[in-house]
Coordinates of C-alpha atoms in Angstrom, one line a residue:
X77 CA -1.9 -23.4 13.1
X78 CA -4.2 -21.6 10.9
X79 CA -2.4 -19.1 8.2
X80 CA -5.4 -16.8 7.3
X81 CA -8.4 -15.4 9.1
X82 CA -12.1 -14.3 7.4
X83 CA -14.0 -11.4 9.4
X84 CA -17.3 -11.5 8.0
X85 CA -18.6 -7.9 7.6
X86 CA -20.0 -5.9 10.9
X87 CA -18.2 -9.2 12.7
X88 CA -16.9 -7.3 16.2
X89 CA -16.1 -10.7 18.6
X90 CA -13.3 -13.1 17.3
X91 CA -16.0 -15.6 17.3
X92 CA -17.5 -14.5 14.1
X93 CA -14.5 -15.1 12.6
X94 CA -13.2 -17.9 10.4
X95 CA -9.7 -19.3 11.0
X96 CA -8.3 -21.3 7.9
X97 CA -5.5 -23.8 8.4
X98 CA -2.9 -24.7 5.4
X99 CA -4.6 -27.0 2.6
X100 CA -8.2 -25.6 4.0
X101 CA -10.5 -23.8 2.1
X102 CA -14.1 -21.9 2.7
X103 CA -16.9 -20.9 0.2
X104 CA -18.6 -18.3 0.3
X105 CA -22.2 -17.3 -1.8
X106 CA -25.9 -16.8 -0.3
X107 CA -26.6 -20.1 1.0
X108 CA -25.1 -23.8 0.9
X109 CA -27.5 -26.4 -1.1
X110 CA -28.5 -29.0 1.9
X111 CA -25.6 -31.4 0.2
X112 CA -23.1 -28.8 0.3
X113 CA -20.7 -30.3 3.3
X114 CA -18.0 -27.8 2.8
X115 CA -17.1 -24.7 5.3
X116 CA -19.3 -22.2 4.2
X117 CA -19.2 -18.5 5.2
X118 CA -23.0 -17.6 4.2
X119 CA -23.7 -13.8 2.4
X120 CA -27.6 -13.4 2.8
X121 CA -28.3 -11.0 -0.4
X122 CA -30.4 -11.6 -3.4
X123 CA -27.6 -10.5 -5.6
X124 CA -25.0 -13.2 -4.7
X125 CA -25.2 -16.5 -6.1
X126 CA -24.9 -19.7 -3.8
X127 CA -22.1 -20.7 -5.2
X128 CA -20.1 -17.3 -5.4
X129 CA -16.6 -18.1 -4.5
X130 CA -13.9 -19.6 -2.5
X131 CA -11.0 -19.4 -0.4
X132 CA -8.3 -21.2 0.3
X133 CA -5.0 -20.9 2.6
X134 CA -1.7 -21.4 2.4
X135 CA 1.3 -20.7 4.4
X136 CA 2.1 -17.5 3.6
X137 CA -0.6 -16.3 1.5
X138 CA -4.1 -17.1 0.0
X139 CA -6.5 -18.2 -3.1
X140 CA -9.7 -16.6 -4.5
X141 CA -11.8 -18.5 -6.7
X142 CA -14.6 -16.3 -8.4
X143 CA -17.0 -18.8 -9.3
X144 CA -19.6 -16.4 -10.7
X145 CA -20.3 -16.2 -14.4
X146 CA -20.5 -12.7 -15.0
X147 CA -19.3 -10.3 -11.8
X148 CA -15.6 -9.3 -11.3
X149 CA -14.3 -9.1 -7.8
X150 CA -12.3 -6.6 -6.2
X151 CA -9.9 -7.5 -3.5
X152 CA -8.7 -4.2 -1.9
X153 CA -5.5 -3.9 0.7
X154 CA -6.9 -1.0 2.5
X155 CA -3.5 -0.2 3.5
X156 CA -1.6 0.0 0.3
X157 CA -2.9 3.7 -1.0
X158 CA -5.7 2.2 -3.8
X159 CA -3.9 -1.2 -4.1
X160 CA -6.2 -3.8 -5.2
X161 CA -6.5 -6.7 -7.6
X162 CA -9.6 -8.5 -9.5
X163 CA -10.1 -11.5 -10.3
X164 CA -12.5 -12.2 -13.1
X165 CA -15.5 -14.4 -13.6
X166 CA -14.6 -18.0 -13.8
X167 CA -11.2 -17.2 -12.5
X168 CA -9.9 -20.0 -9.6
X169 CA -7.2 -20.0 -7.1
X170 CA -6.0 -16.2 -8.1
X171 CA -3.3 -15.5 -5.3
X172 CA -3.6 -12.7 -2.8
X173 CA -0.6 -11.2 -1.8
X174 CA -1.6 -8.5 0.5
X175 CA -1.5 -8.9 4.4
X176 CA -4.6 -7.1 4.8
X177 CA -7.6 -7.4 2.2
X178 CA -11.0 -6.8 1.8
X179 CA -13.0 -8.6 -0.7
X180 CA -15.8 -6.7 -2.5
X181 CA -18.2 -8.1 -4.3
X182 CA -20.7 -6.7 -7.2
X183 CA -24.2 -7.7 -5.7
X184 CA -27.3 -6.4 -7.5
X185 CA -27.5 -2.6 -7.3
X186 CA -25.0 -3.1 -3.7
X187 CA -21.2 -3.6 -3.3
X188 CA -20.3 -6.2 -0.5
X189 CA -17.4 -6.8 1.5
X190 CA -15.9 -9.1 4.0
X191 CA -12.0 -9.2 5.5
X192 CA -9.3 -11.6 5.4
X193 CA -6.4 -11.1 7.2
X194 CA -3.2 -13.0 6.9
X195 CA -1.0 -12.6 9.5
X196 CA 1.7 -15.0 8.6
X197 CA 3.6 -13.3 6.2
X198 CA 7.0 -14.4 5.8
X199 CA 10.2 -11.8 4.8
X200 CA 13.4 -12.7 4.1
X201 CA 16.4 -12.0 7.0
X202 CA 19.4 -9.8 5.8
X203 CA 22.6 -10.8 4.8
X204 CA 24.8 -12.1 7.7
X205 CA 27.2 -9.0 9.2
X206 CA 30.6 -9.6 7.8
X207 CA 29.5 -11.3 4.5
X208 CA 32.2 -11.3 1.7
X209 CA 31.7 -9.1 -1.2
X210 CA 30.6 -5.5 -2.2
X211 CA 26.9 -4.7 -0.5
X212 CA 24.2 -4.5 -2.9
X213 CA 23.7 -0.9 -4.2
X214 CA 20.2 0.5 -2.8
X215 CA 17.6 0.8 -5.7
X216 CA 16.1 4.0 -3.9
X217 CA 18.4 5.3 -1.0
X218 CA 16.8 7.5 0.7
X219 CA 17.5 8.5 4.4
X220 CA 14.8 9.1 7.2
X221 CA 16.7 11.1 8.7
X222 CA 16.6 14.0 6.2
X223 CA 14.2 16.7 5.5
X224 CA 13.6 15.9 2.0
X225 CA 12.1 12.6 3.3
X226 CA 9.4 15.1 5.7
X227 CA 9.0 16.5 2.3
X228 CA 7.8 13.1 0.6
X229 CA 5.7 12.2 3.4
X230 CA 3.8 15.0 4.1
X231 CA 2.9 14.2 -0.3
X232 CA 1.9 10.7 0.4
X233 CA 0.1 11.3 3.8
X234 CA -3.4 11.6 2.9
X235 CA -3.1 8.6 0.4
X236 CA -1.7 6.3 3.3
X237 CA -4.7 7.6 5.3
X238 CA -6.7 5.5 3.3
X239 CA -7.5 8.2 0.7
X240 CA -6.3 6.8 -2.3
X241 CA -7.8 9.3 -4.9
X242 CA -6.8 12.3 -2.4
X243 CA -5.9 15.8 -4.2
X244 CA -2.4 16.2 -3.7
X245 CA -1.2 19.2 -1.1
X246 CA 0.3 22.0 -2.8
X247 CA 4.0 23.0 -1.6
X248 CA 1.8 26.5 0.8
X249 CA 0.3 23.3 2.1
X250 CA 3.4 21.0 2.8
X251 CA 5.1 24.0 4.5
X252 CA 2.0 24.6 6.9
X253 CA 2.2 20.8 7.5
X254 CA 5.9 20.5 8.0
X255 CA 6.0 23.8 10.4
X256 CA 5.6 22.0 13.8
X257 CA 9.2 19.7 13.0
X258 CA 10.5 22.0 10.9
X259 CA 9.9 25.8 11.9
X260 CA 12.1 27.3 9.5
X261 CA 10.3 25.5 6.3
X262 CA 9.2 28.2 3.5
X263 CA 7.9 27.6 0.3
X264 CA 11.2 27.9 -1.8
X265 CA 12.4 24.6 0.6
X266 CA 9.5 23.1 0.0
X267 CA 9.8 23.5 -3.9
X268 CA 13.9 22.7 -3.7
X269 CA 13.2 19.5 -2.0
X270 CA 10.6 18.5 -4.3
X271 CA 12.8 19.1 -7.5
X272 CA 15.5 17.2 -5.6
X273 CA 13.8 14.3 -5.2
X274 CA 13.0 14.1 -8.8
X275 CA 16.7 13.9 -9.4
X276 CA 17.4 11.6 -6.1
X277 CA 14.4 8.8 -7.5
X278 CA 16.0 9.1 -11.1
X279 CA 12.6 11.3 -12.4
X280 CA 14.7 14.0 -13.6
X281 CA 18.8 13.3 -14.6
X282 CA 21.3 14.0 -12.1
X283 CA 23.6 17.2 -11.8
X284 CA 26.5 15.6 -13.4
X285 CA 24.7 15.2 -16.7
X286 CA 24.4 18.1 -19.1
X287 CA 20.8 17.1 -20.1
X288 CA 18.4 18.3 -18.2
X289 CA 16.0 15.8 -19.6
X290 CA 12.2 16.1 -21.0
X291 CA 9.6 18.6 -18.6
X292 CA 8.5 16.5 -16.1
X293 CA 5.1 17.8 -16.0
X294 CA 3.1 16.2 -12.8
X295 CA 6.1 16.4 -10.9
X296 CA 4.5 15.9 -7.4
X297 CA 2.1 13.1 -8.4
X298 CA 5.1 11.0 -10.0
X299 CA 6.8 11.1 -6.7
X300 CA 4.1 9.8 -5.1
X301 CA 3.0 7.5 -7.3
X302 CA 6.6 5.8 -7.4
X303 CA 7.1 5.8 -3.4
X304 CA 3.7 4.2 -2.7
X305 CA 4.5 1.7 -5.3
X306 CA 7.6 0.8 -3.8
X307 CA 7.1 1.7 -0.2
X308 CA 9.2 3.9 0.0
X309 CA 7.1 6.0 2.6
X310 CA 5.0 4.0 5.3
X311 CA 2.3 4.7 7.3
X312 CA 4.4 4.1 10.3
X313 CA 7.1 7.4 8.8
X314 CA 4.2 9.4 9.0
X315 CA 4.8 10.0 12.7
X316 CA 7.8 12.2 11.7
X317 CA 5.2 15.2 10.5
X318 CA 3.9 15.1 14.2
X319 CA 7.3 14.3 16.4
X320 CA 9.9 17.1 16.5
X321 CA 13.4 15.3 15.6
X322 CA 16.6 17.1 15.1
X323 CA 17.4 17.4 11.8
X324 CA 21.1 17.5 9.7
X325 CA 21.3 20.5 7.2
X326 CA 20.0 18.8 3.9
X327 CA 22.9 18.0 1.7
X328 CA 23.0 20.7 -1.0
X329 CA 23.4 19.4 -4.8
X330 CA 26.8 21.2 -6.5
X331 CA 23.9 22.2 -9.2
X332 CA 20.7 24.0 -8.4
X333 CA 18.1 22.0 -9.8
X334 CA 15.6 24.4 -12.1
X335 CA 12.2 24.1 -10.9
X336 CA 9.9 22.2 -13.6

């Protein structure tokens, strides 16, 4: 069965498309020499070399081999907010990680870019029900249930919407979003729910401590930075800022945190 699949760019029908066993590999560049008998995925531009790159498969994810001697590629997830790696000239079998990737490469004056998909990503079960010993302690518990987490989503919304380098919304902005689920949202909840998940995602020292630690300046940006990173929010929770859902009273810390 194959593990990863190439779309070719402006490919629409499945039968442009390049399906890549385990152990099999594809190059890519402008066009194979007339002794070239591998799998070839052809790039007709001036500013690609013949012999560009190649990929290879494996179960669960896949190899890049920049073969050029002076261009870095880009491989882009376009679903992980700016995520990307690049692999440098001369650089072979560089492993991709990411589900869903485009390649770009540095042609002439042109940026290029063709797909690879790889749909067999594996993830590991949970713990059988009933297991001996104390559950592992969540590194970031948060619950979905909760309005603080409408407030964290509505933040990293326009960066999951595949704009990475989006402004951020300002809290007048997160209360007009959050209105239609959440018809009693101001500002000042806005703002409280912010500063308490700076405390909640250990930005900013709990309640119980006396320190209230360095200014965190960039506040907003920190949070988001952190839950992309960690996937925290996904664009699947984004369908919480549009679907009304009954909502417990948010838990109220025993100490107001200041706003910073």
């Amino acid at each position: 069965m194959y593990s990863i699949i190439v779309v070719p760019a402006h490919t629409t029908s499945p039968a442009g498309q390049v399906r890549l066993a385990p152990g099999e590999r594809l190059h890519f560049g402008r066009t194979p020499c007339a002794a070239d008998r591998r799998r070839h995925l052809d790039i007709p531009h001036p500013g690609v070399s013949r012999t560009a790159g190649e990929i290879g498969a494996t179960g669960s994810y896949w190899t890049l081999s920049n073969f050029s001697s002076g261009s870095t590629y880009v491989v882009e997830n376009p679903e992980g907010a700016g995520e990307h790696i690049k692999v440098a000239p001369g650089r072979v079998d560089a492993p991709v990680p990411f589900e869903f990737s485009r390649i770009v490469l540095p042609a002439g004056g042109d940026l290029l870019d063709f797909g690879v998909w790889a749909p067999r990503h594996d993830y590991v079960e949970r713990a059988p029900v009933g297991e001996d010993g104390e559950p592992t302690a969540l590194a970031f518990p948060l619950d979905r249930s909760k309005r603080y987490f409408l407030v964290l989503a509505a933040l990293c919304e326009l960066r999951l919407r595949d704009a990475p380098h989006a402004p951020l919304p300002t809290v007048d902005q997160i209360a007009d979003r959050l209105r239609p689920v959440w018809p009693a949202v101001n500002r000042a909840a806005v703002q409280w729910n912010i500063d308490y998940l700076a405390v909640k995602l250990r930005l900013k020292p709990g309640p119980e401590t006396a320190d209230a630690g360095p200014r965190l300046n960039g506040k907003k940006e920190s949070l988001v930075s952190l839950a992309l990173r960690f996937d925290l929010v996904r664009e699947d929770d984004l369908a919480a800022l549009t679907t009304p859902t009954t909502h417990p009273p948010a838990t109220r810390l025993t100490t107001p945190v200041p706003a910073r």
